[in-house]
């Protein structure tokens, strides 16, 4: 079946390129015609990191590459392993071994089972063929584009810095069934507990955000999932950091519309990217 839309948008560096690759895997808002979900569209949209690609629109201007998914993450989630699939979703036997993880148990695997505990997405089982199509038509092209950008950068500069860009609902702790002694931070940086990124770079991002007045947490409650685990290998000069933005800072979580804070956050991400650019220029020159 031909694509009704491209699976992703690829924006290349404008001017001098730097070893910076950013991706926004969850901001897609094009719902494929073969989704056939039972949950209403307004609920499906709760899975989106809506507008994240727009908050970071300055990436190409500072010399970075930006890959942004067009398809929605509730349809298929590029931030999951292919075997992280819930077998109970399927009307047949998946031909390869599956290894569903903790998030999949909650319904948030490669293909989401529910929006929240009370809201299933489907009133049917999915066929093996339709899941295959989601993988081949959306998931694999997205991963291929991101991998190419990462490898090109590493080949050219001998190093790459990857920012995996997301936003998080205000009720993140509740959704994750976690109890927290403090409210959700404005920004959550995830480096899988210090394993996917040079700490100096994490510090640069954290201090840049704090200087602009934001609260910042690390790995609480989001550590980063598949993409940064796959890309982040600091020993090989491959650095990968997840950045989560608390949604009410820039959007109305009910209507998904940008709110009055959007322009400020977008401007601040541009300022942060200028710090990243200055840092990476030094790294390249060193
Ligand atoms: Zn996300």
PDB file of C-alpha atoms and ligand atoms in Angstrom:
ATOM      1  CA  UNK A   1       0.000   0.000   0.000  1.00  0.00           C
ATOM      2  CA  UNK A   2       1.527   3.363  -0.967  1.00  0.00           C
ATOM      3  CA  UNK A   3       2.226   5.845   1.787  1.00  0.00           C
ATOM      4  CA  UNK A   4      -0.321   8.617   2.099  1.00  0.00           C
ATOM      5  CA  UNK A   5       2.447  10.687   3.730  1.00  0.00           C
ATOM      6  CA  UNK A   6       6.187  10.498   4.339  1.00  0.00           C
ATOM      7  CA  UNK A   7       7.073   8.637   7.541  1.00  0.00           C
ATOM      8  CA  UNK A   8       9.363  11.438   8.743  1.00  0.00           C
ATOM      9  CA  UNK A   9      10.708  14.920   8.051  1.00  0.00           C
ATOM     10  CA  UNK A  10      14.470  15.265   7.656  1.00  0.00           C
ATOM     11  CA  UNK A  11      15.971  18.722   8.102  1.00  0.00           C
ATOM     12  CA  UNK A  12      19.640  19.062   7.251  1.00  0.00           C
ATOM     13  CA  UNK A  13      22.177  21.537   8.670  1.00  0.00           C
ATOM     14  CA  UNK A  14      22.021  25.071   7.328  1.00  0.00           C
ATOM     15  CA  UNK A  15      25.535  26.423   6.927  1.00  0.00           C
ATOM     16  CA  UNK A  16      28.445  24.892   8.815  1.00  0.00           C
ATOM     17  CA  UNK A  17      27.538  21.355   9.931  1.00  0.00           C
ATOM     18  CA  UNK A  18      28.280  20.140  13.450  1.00  0.00           C
ATOM     19  CA  UNK A  19      28.190  16.583  14.846  1.00  0.00           C
ATOM     20  CA  UNK A  20      24.719  17.176  16.261  1.00  0.00           C
ATOM     21  CA  UNK A  21      21.780  14.912  15.451  1.00  0.00           C
ATOM     22  CA  UNK A  22      18.385  15.478  17.037  1.00  0.00           C
ATOM     23  CA  UNK A  23      15.262  13.412  16.698  1.00  0.00           C
ATOM     24  CA  UNK A  24      11.650  13.842  17.702  1.00  0.00           C
ATOM     25  CA  UNK A  25      10.087  10.369  17.539  1.00  0.00           C
ATOM     26  CA  UNK A  26       6.709  11.152  19.088  1.00  0.00           C
ATOM     27  CA  UNK A  27       5.547  14.487  17.659  1.00  0.00           C
ATOM     28  CA  UNK A  28       3.844  12.996  14.581  1.00  0.00           C
ATOM     29  CA  UNK A  29       0.186  13.906  14.057  1.00  0.00           C
ATOM     30  CA  UNK A  30      -0.665  12.057  10.808  1.00  0.00           C
ATOM     31  CA  UNK A  31      -2.946   9.147  11.696  1.00  0.00           C
ATOM     32  CA  UNK A  32      -2.727   6.380   9.053  1.00  0.00           C
ATOM     33  CA  UNK A  33      -6.034   5.300   7.474  1.00  0.00           C
ATOM     34  CA  UNK A  34      -5.470   1.673   8.477  1.00  0.00           C
ATOM     35  CA  UNK A  35      -5.132   2.469  12.194  1.00  0.00           C
ATOM     36  CA  UNK A  36      -8.741   1.354  12.887  1.00  0.00           C
ATOM     37  CA  UNK A  37      -8.587   2.311  16.543  1.00  0.00           C
ATOM     38  CA  UNK A  38     -11.632   2.176  18.776  1.00  0.00           C
ATOM     39  CA  UNK A  39     -10.523   4.931  21.162  1.00  0.00           C
ATOM     40  CA  UNK A  40     -11.594   8.453  20.132  1.00  0.00           C
ATOM     41  CA  UNK A  41      -9.057  10.668  18.354  1.00  0.00           C
ATOM     42  CA  UNK A  42      -8.890  13.096  21.265  1.00  0.00           C
ATOM     43  CA  UNK A  43      -7.704  10.258  23.520  1.00  0.00           C
ATOM     44  CA  UNK A  44      -5.257   8.847  20.947  1.00  0.00           C
ATOM     45  CA  UNK A  45      -3.622  12.243  20.767  1.00  0.00           C
ATOM     46  CA  UNK A  46      -2.651  12.015  24.438  1.00  0.00           C
ATOM     47  CA  UNK A  47       0.230   9.835  23.256  1.00  0.00           C
ATOM     48  CA  UNK A  48       1.691  12.623  21.123  1.00  0.00           C
ATOM     49  CA  UNK A  49       4.642  14.787  22.078  1.00  0.00           C
ATOM     50  CA  UNK A  50       2.776  17.434  20.096  1.00  0.00           C
ATOM     51  CA  UNK A  51       4.810  20.415  18.749  1.00  0.00           C
ATOM     52  CA  UNK A  52       8.174  19.134  20.028  1.00  0.00           C
ATOM     53  CA  UNK A  53       9.715  19.356  16.549  1.00  0.00           C
ATOM     54  CA  UNK A  54       8.589  22.992  16.396  1.00  0.00           C
ATOM     55  CA  UNK A  55      10.071  23.831  19.798  1.00  0.00           C
ATOM     56  CA  UNK A  56      13.431  22.675  18.427  1.00  0.00           C
ATOM     57  CA  UNK A  57      13.102  24.194  14.969  1.00  0.00           C
ATOM     58  CA  UNK A  58      16.455  25.992  15.397  1.00  0.00           C
ATOM     59  CA  UNK A  59      18.436  22.731  15.181  1.00  0.00           C
ATOM     60  CA  UNK A  60      19.374  23.113  11.478  1.00  0.00           C
ATOM     61  CA  UNK A  61      20.313  26.778  11.980  1.00  0.00           C
ATOM     62  CA  UNK A  62      23.022  25.808  14.492  1.00  0.00           C
ATOM     63  CA  UNK A  63      24.382  23.091  12.179  1.00  0.00           C
ATOM     64  CA  UNK A  64      22.449  20.064  13.401  1.00  0.00           C
ATOM     65  CA  UNK A  65      20.257  17.495  11.672  1.00  0.00           C
ATOM     66  CA  UNK A  66      16.653  17.078  12.842  1.00  0.00           C
ATOM     67  CA  UNK A  67      14.617  13.942  12.149  1.00  0.00           C
ATOM     68  CA  UNK A  68      10.956  14.120  13.168  1.00  0.00           C
ATOM     69  CA  UNK A  69       8.343  11.376  12.830  1.00  0.00           C
ATOM     70  CA  UNK A  70       5.110  12.199  11.005  1.00  0.00           C
ATOM     71  CA  UNK A  71       3.251   9.110  12.236  1.00  0.00           C
ATOM     72  CA  UNK A  72       1.841   9.009  15.765  1.00  0.00           C
ATOM     73  CA  UNK A  73       3.555   6.983  18.458  1.00  0.00           C
ATOM     74  CA  UNK A  74       0.348   5.208  19.504  1.00  0.00           C
ATOM     75  CA  UNK A  75       0.322   3.624  15.999  1.00  0.00           C
ATOM     76  CA  UNK A  76       3.892   2.365  16.327  1.00  0.00           C
ATOM     77  CA  UNK A  77       6.554   3.663  18.696  1.00  0.00           C
ATOM     78  CA  UNK A  78      10.047   4.163  17.213  1.00  0.00           C
ATOM     79  CA  UNK A  79      11.416   4.329  20.760  1.00  0.00           C
ATOM     80  CA  UNK A  80      10.868   0.625  21.398  1.00  0.00           C
ATOM     81  CA  UNK A  81      12.699  -2.518  20.321  1.00  0.00           C
ATOM     82  CA  UNK A  82      10.945  -4.527  17.609  1.00  0.00           C
ATOM     83  CA  UNK A  83      10.546  -7.490  19.948  1.00  0.00           C
ATOM     84  CA  UNK A  84       8.964  -5.297  22.650  1.00  0.00           C
ATOM     85  CA  UNK A  85       5.542  -6.286  21.372  1.00  0.00           C
ATOM     86  CA  UNK A  86       2.567  -7.469  23.403  1.00  0.00           C
ATOM     87  CA  UNK A  87       1.496 -10.878  21.988  1.00  0.00           C
ATOM     88  CA  UNK A  88      -2.029 -10.394  23.362  1.00  0.00           C
ATOM     89  CA  UNK A  89      -2.578  -7.630  20.766  1.00  0.00           C
ATOM     90  CA  UNK A  90      -2.207 -10.072  17.890  1.00  0.00           C
ATOM     91  CA  UNK A  91      -4.668 -12.416  16.201  1.00  0.00           C
ATOM     92  CA  UNK A  92      -1.907 -14.900  15.412  1.00  0.00           C
ATOM     93  CA  UNK A  93       1.544 -16.118  16.361  1.00  0.00           C
ATOM     94  CA  UNK A  94       4.370 -13.598  15.804  1.00  0.00           C
ATOM     95  CA  UNK A  95       7.012 -15.399  13.742  1.00  0.00           C
ATOM     96  CA  UNK A  96       9.965 -14.263  15.874  1.00  0.00           C
ATOM     97  CA  UNK A  97      10.579 -14.462  19.634  1.00  0.00           C
ATOM     98  CA  UNK A  98       9.093 -11.552  21.611  1.00  0.00           C
ATOM     99  CA  UNK A  99      10.480  -9.905  24.739  1.00  0.00           C
ATOM    100  CA  UNK A 100       7.837  -7.498  26.040  1.00  0.00           C
ATOM    101  CA  UNK A 101       9.233  -5.203  28.723  1.00  0.00           C
ATOM    102  CA  UNK A 102       7.842  -3.371  31.719  1.00  0.00           C
ATOM    103  CA  UNK A 103       6.319  -0.482  29.713  1.00  0.00           C
ATOM    104  CA  UNK A 104       4.632  -2.995  27.441  1.00  0.00           C
ATOM    105  CA  UNK A 105       3.073  -4.626  30.475  1.00  0.00           C
ATOM    106  CA  UNK A 106       1.511  -1.222  31.230  1.00  0.00           C
ATOM    107  CA  UNK A 107       0.258  -1.054  27.633  1.00  0.00           C
ATOM    108  CA  UNK A 108       2.965   1.248  26.203  1.00  0.00           C
ATOM    109  CA  UNK A 109       5.063  -1.086  24.073  1.00  0.00           C
ATOM    110  CA  UNK A 110       6.039  -1.049  20.403  1.00  0.00           C
ATOM    111  CA  UNK A 111       2.318  -0.847  19.694  1.00  0.00           C
ATOM    112  CA  UNK A 112       0.286   0.660  22.477  1.00  0.00           C
ATOM    113  CA  UNK A 113      -2.530  -1.411  23.925  1.00  0.00           C
ATOM    114  CA  UNK A 114      -4.206   1.381  25.879  1.00  0.00           C
ATOM    115  CA  UNK A 115      -4.157   5.133  26.483  1.00  0.00           C
ATOM    116  CA  UNK A 116      -4.487   4.625  30.224  1.00  0.00           C
ATOM    117  CA  UNK A 117      -5.554   1.719  32.383  1.00  0.00           C
ATOM    118  CA  UNK A 118      -9.247   2.376  31.635  1.00  0.00           C
ATOM    119  CA  UNK A 119      -8.984   3.175  27.918  1.00  0.00           C
ATOM    120  CA  UNK A 120      -8.090   0.394  25.469  1.00  0.00           C
ATOM    121  CA  UNK A 121      -7.091   1.582  21.986  1.00  0.00           C
ATOM    122  CA  UNK A 122      -8.584  -1.343  20.051  1.00  0.00           C
ATOM    123  CA  UNK A 123     -11.762  -3.398  20.144  1.00  0.00           C
ATOM    124  CA  UNK A 124     -10.116  -6.047  17.980  1.00  0.00           C
ATOM    125  CA  UNK A 125      -6.906  -8.018  17.570  1.00  0.00           C
ATOM    126  CA  UNK A 126      -4.272  -6.816  15.087  1.00  0.00           C
ATOM    127  CA  UNK A 127      -3.210  -9.018  12.185  1.00  0.00           C
ATOM    128  CA  UNK A 128       0.413 -10.023  11.755  1.00  0.00           C
ATOM    129  CA  UNK A 129       0.344  -8.368   8.315  1.00  0.00           C
ATOM    130  CA  UNK A 130      -0.782  -4.972   9.600  1.00  0.00           C
ATOM    131  CA  UNK A 131       1.847  -4.924  12.329  1.00  0.00           C
ATOM    132  CA  UNK A 132       4.452  -5.905   9.714  1.00  0.00           C
ATOM    133  CA  UNK A 133       3.271  -2.986   7.586  1.00  0.00           C
ATOM    134  CA  UNK A 134       3.641  -0.544  10.493  1.00  0.00           C
ATOM    135  CA  UNK A 135       7.179  -1.778  11.014  1.00  0.00           C
ATOM    136  CA  UNK A 136       8.222  -1.736   7.361  1.00  0.00           C
ATOM    137  CA  UNK A 137       6.462   1.474   6.303  1.00  0.00           C
ATOM    138  CA  UNK A 138       7.068   3.689   9.342  1.00  0.00           C
ATOM    139  CA  UNK A 139       9.371   2.247  12.004  1.00  0.00           C
ATOM    140  CA  UNK A 140      12.209   1.021   9.784  1.00  0.00           C
ATOM    141  CA  UNK A 141      12.421   4.128   7.549  1.00  0.00           C
ATOM    142  CA  UNK A 142      12.532   6.334  10.652  1.00  0.00           C
ATOM    143  CA  UNK A 143      15.313   4.278  12.209  1.00  0.00           C
ATOM    144  CA  UNK A 144      17.213   4.172   8.925  1.00  0.00           C
ATOM    145  CA  UNK A 145      17.127   7.966   8.542  1.00  0.00           C
ATOM    146  CA  UNK A 146      18.264   8.517  12.119  1.00  0.00           C
ATOM    147  CA  UNK A 147      20.998   5.876  11.880  1.00  0.00           C
ATOM    148  CA  UNK A 148      22.286   7.414   8.662  1.00  0.00           C
ATOM    149  CA  UNK A 149      22.501  10.869  10.224  1.00  0.00           C
ATOM    150  CA  UNK A 150      24.316   9.449  13.257  1.00  0.00           C
ATOM    151  CA  UNK A 151      26.737   7.379  11.184  1.00  0.00           C
ATOM    152  CA  UNK A 152      27.445  10.200   8.709  1.00  0.00           C
ATOM    153  CA  UNK A 153      28.257  12.500  11.583  1.00  0.00           C
ATOM    154  CA  UNK A 154      30.456   9.952  13.337  1.00  0.00           C
ATOM    155  CA  UNK A 155      32.268   9.169  10.094  1.00  0.00           C
ATOM    156  CA  UNK A 156      32.909  12.815   9.326  1.00  0.00           C
ATOM    157  CA  UNK A 157      33.774  14.104  12.807  1.00  0.00           C
ATOM    158  CA  UNK A 158      34.781  10.956  14.677  1.00  0.00           C
ATOM    159  CA  UNK A 159      32.070  11.745  17.227  1.00  0.00           C
ATOM    160  CA  UNK A 160      28.376  12.467  17.456  1.00  0.00           C
ATOM    161  CA  UNK A 161      26.066  14.093  19.980  1.00  0.00           C
ATOM    162  CA  UNK A 162      22.444  12.986  19.784  1.00  0.00           C
ATOM    163  CA  UNK A 163      19.491  14.684  21.453  1.00  0.00           C
ATOM    164  CA  UNK A 164      16.351  12.558  21.682  1.00  0.00           C
ATOM    165  CA  UNK A 165      13.519  15.079  22.039  1.00  0.00           C
ATOM    166  CA  UNK A 166      10.239  14.473  23.863  1.00  0.00           C
ATOM    167  CA  UNK A 167       7.584  16.039  26.016  1.00  0.00           C
ATOM    168  CA  UNK A 168       5.852  14.600  29.044  1.00  0.00           C
ATOM    169  CA  UNK A 169       2.371  14.856  30.498  1.00  0.00           C
ATOM    170  CA  UNK A 170       1.945  16.748  33.732  1.00  0.00           C
ATOM    171  CA  UNK A 171       0.637  13.561  35.370  1.00  0.00           C
ATOM    172  CA  UNK A 172       3.757  11.577  34.417  1.00  0.00           C
ATOM    173  CA  UNK A 173       4.257  10.040  37.857  1.00  0.00           C
ATOM    174  CA  UNK A 174       0.625   8.959  38.016  1.00  0.00           C
ATOM    175  CA  UNK A 175       0.799   7.404  34.546  1.00  0.00           C
ATOM    176  CA  UNK A 176       3.938   5.501  35.491  1.00  0.00           C
ATOM    177  CA  UNK A 177       2.381   4.454  38.799  1.00  0.00           C
ATOM    178  CA  UNK A 178       5.267   6.050  40.672  1.00  0.00           C
ATOM    179  CA  UNK A 179       5.110   7.965  43.923  1.00  0.00           C
ATOM    180  CA  UNK A 180       7.316  11.054  44.013  1.00  0.00           C
ATOM    181  CA  UNK A 181       8.145  13.273  46.984  1.00  0.00           C
ATOM    182  CA  UNK A 182       8.452  16.284  44.647  1.00  0.00           C
ATOM    183  CA  UNK A 183       6.504  17.620  41.657  1.00  0.00           C
ATOM    184  CA  UNK A 184       7.492  16.780  38.090  1.00  0.00           C
ATOM    185  CA  UNK A 185      10.445  18.891  36.911  1.00  0.00           C
ATOM    186  CA  UNK A 186      10.103  21.231  33.918  1.00  0.00           C
ATOM    187  CA  UNK A 187      12.778  19.252  32.098  1.00  0.00           C
ATOM    188  CA  UNK A 188      13.869  15.670  32.634  1.00  0.00           C
ATOM    189  CA  UNK A 189      17.229  14.652  31.201  1.00  0.00           C
ATOM    190  CA  UNK A 190      17.644  10.935  30.607  1.00  0.00           C
ATOM    191  CA  UNK A 191      20.995   9.238  30.131  1.00  0.00           C
ATOM    192  CA  UNK A 192      19.995   5.802  31.393  1.00  0.00           C
ATOM    193  CA  UNK A 193      21.579   6.516  34.765  1.00  0.00           C
ATOM    194  CA  UNK A 194      24.775   8.009  33.388  1.00  0.00           C
ATOM    195  CA  UNK A 195      25.552   5.412  30.732  1.00  0.00           C
ATOM    196  CA  UNK A 196      24.677   6.960  27.349  1.00  0.00           C
ATOM    197  CA  UNK A 197      26.313  10.397  27.342  1.00  0.00           C
ATOM    198  CA  UNK A 198      29.415  12.281  28.424  1.00  0.00           C
ATOM    199  CA  UNK A 199      28.534  13.825  31.835  1.00  0.00           C
ATOM    200  CA  UNK A 200      30.114  17.113  30.730  1.00  0.00           C
ATOM    201  CA  UNK A 201      27.528  17.426  27.960  1.00  0.00           C
ATOM    202  CA  UNK A 202      24.669  16.536  30.305  1.00  0.00           C
ATOM    203  CA  UNK A 203      25.931  19.226  32.666  1.00  0.00           C
ATOM    204  CA  UNK A 204      26.039  21.755  29.805  1.00  0.00           C
ATOM    205  CA  UNK A 205      22.370  21.111  29.009  1.00  0.00           C
ATOM    206  CA  UNK A 206      21.293  21.043  32.647  1.00  0.00           C
ATOM    207  CA  UNK A 207      23.077  24.257  33.610  1.00  0.00           C
ATOM    208  CA  UNK A 208      21.831  25.984  30.454  1.00  0.00           C
ATOM    209  CA  UNK A 209      18.239  25.149  31.372  1.00  0.00           C
ATOM    210  CA  UNK A 210      18.671  26.093  35.039  1.00  0.00           C
ATOM    211  CA  UNK A 211      20.202  29.431  34.022  1.00  0.00           C
ATOM    212  CA  UNK A 212      16.980  30.114  32.096  1.00  0.00           C
ATOM    213  CA  UNK A 213      14.946  29.443  35.248  1.00  0.00           C
ATOM    214  CA  UNK A 214      13.705  25.912  34.607  1.00  0.00           C
ATOM    215  CA  UNK A 215      13.701  23.065  37.116  1.00  0.00           C
ATOM    216  CA  UNK A 216      15.644  20.048  35.864  1.00  0.00           C
ATOM    217  CA  UNK A 217      15.742  16.422  36.998  1.00  0.00           C
ATOM    218  CA  UNK A 218      17.873  13.557  35.773  1.00  0.00           C
ATOM    219  CA  UNK A 219      16.425  10.134  34.971  1.00  0.00           C
ATOM    220  CA  UNK A 220      13.375  10.863  37.136  1.00  0.00           C
ATOM    221  CA  UNK A 221      10.935   9.603  36.042  1.00  0.00           C
ATOM    222  CA  UNK A 222      12.251   9.032  32.505  1.00  0.00           C
ATOM    223  CA  UNK A 223      15.666   7.475  31.908  1.00  0.00           C
ATOM    224  CA  UNK A 224      15.401   7.143  28.144  1.00  0.00           C
ATOM    225  CA  UNK A 225      14.443   4.007  26.269  1.00  0.00           C
ATOM    226  CA  UNK A 226      15.499   2.309  23.080  1.00  0.00           C
ATOM    227  CA  UNK A 227      16.870   5.101  20.901  1.00  0.00           C
ATOM    228  CA  UNK A 228      19.387   6.483  23.370  1.00  0.00           C
ATOM    229  CA  UNK A 229      20.268   2.975  24.541  1.00  0.00           C
ATOM    230  CA  UNK A 230      21.058   2.066  20.947  1.00  0.00           C
ATOM    231  CA  UNK A 231      22.873   5.252  19.942  1.00  0.00           C
ATOM    232  CA  UNK A 232      24.619   6.225  23.195  1.00  0.00           C
ATOM    233  CA  UNK A 233      28.032   4.595  23.452  1.00  0.00           C
ATOM    234  CA  UNK A 234      30.256   7.236  25.065  1.00  0.00           C
ATOM    235  CA  UNK A 235      33.373   5.038  24.828  1.00  0.00           C
ATOM    236  CA  UNK A 236      33.017   5.337  21.038  1.00  0.00           C
ATOM    237  CA  UNK A 237      32.381   9.096  21.194  1.00  0.00           C
ATOM    238  CA  UNK A 238      28.679   8.521  20.573  1.00  0.00           C
ATOM    239  CA  UNK A 239      26.741  10.590  23.085  1.00  0.00           C
ATOM    240  CA  UNK A 240      22.993  10.375  23.430  1.00  0.00           C
ATOM    241  CA  UNK A 241      20.733  12.300  25.793  1.00  0.00           C
ATOM    242  CA  UNK A 242      16.963  12.321  26.148  1.00  0.00           C
ATOM    243  CA  UNK A 243      15.259  15.632  26.887  1.00  0.00           C
ATOM    244  CA  UNK A 244      11.672  15.653  28.149  1.00  0.00           C
ATOM    245  CA  UNK A 245       9.745  18.941  28.425  1.00  0.00           C
ATOM    246  CA  UNK A 246       6.755  19.220  30.735  1.00  0.00           C
ATOM    247  CA  UNK A 247       3.851  19.830  28.351  1.00  0.00           C
ATOM    248  CA  UNK A 248       1.952  22.596  30.181  1.00  0.00           C
ATOM    249  CA  UNK A 249       5.004  24.822  29.687  1.00  0.00           C
ATOM    250  CA  UNK A 250       4.107  25.113  26.009  1.00  0.00           C
ATOM    251  CA  UNK A 251       0.733  23.517  25.252  1.00  0.00           C
ATOM    252  CA  UNK A 252      -2.788  22.956  26.504  1.00  0.00           C
ATOM    253  CA  UNK A 253      -2.896  19.250  27.298  1.00  0.00           C
ATOM    254  CA  UNK A 254      -6.634  19.071  26.630  1.00  0.00           C
ATOM    255  CA  UNK A 255      -6.828  20.809  23.233  1.00  0.00           C
ATOM    256  CA  UNK A 256      -3.211  20.039  22.158  1.00  0.00           C
ATOM    257  CA  UNK A 257      -2.965  23.692  21.058  1.00  0.00           C
ATOM    258  CA  UNK A 258       0.128  25.773  21.718  1.00  0.00           C
ATOM    259  CA  UNK A 259      -0.354  27.977  24.759  1.00  0.00           C
ATOM    260  CA  UNK A 260       1.041  31.386  25.628  1.00  0.00           C
ATOM    261  CA  UNK A 261       4.289  29.797  26.856  1.00  0.00           C
ATOM    262  CA  UNK A 262       5.141  28.224  23.514  1.00  0.00           C
ATOM    263  CA  UNK A 263       7.103  31.146  22.066  1.00  0.00           C
ATOM    264  CA  UNK A 264       9.188  31.457  25.235  1.00  0.00           C
ATOM    265  CA  UNK A 265      10.118  27.778  25.345  1.00  0.00           C
ATOM    266  CA  UNK A 266      10.885  27.792  21.616  1.00  0.00           C
ATOM    267  CA  UNK A 267      13.124  30.828  22.034  1.00  0.00           C
ATOM    268  CA  UNK A 268      14.840  29.247  25.049  1.00  0.00           C
ATOM    269  CA  UNK A 269      15.534  26.018  23.136  1.00  0.00           C
ATOM    270  CA  UNK A 270      17.127  28.189  20.453  1.00  0.00           C
ATOM    271  CA  UNK A 271      19.343  29.801  23.089  1.00  0.00           C
ATOM    272  CA  UNK A 272      20.246  26.389  24.494  1.00  0.00           C
ATOM    273  CA  UNK A 273      21.162  25.199  21.004  1.00  0.00           C
ATOM    274  CA  UNK A 274      23.515  28.147  20.630  1.00  0.00           C
ATOM    275  CA  UNK A 275      25.353  26.923  23.754  1.00  0.00           C
ATOM    276  CA  UNK A 276      25.442  23.443  22.252  1.00  0.00           C
ATOM    277  CA  UNK A 277      26.814  24.873  19.002  1.00  0.00           C
ATOM    278  CA  UNK A 278      29.594  26.747  20.831  1.00  0.00           C
ATOM    279  CA  UNK A 279      30.487  23.627  22.818  1.00  0.00           C
ATOM    280  CA  UNK A 280      30.560  21.377  19.764  1.00  0.00           C
ATOM    281  CA  UNK A 281      32.637  23.833  17.767  1.00  0.00           C
ATOM    282  CA  UNK A 282      35.259  23.577  20.489  1.00  0.00           C
ATOM    283  CA  UNK A 283      35.013  19.801  20.513  1.00  0.00           C
ATOM    284  CA  UNK A 284      35.477  19.645  16.728  1.00  0.00           C
ATOM    285  CA  UNK A 285      38.419  22.034  16.849  1.00  0.00           C
ATOM    286  CA  UNK A 286      40.122  20.216  19.730  1.00  0.00           C
TER     287      UNK A 286
HETATM  288 ZN1  LIG B   1       8.145  10.943  23.716  1.00  0.00          ZN
END
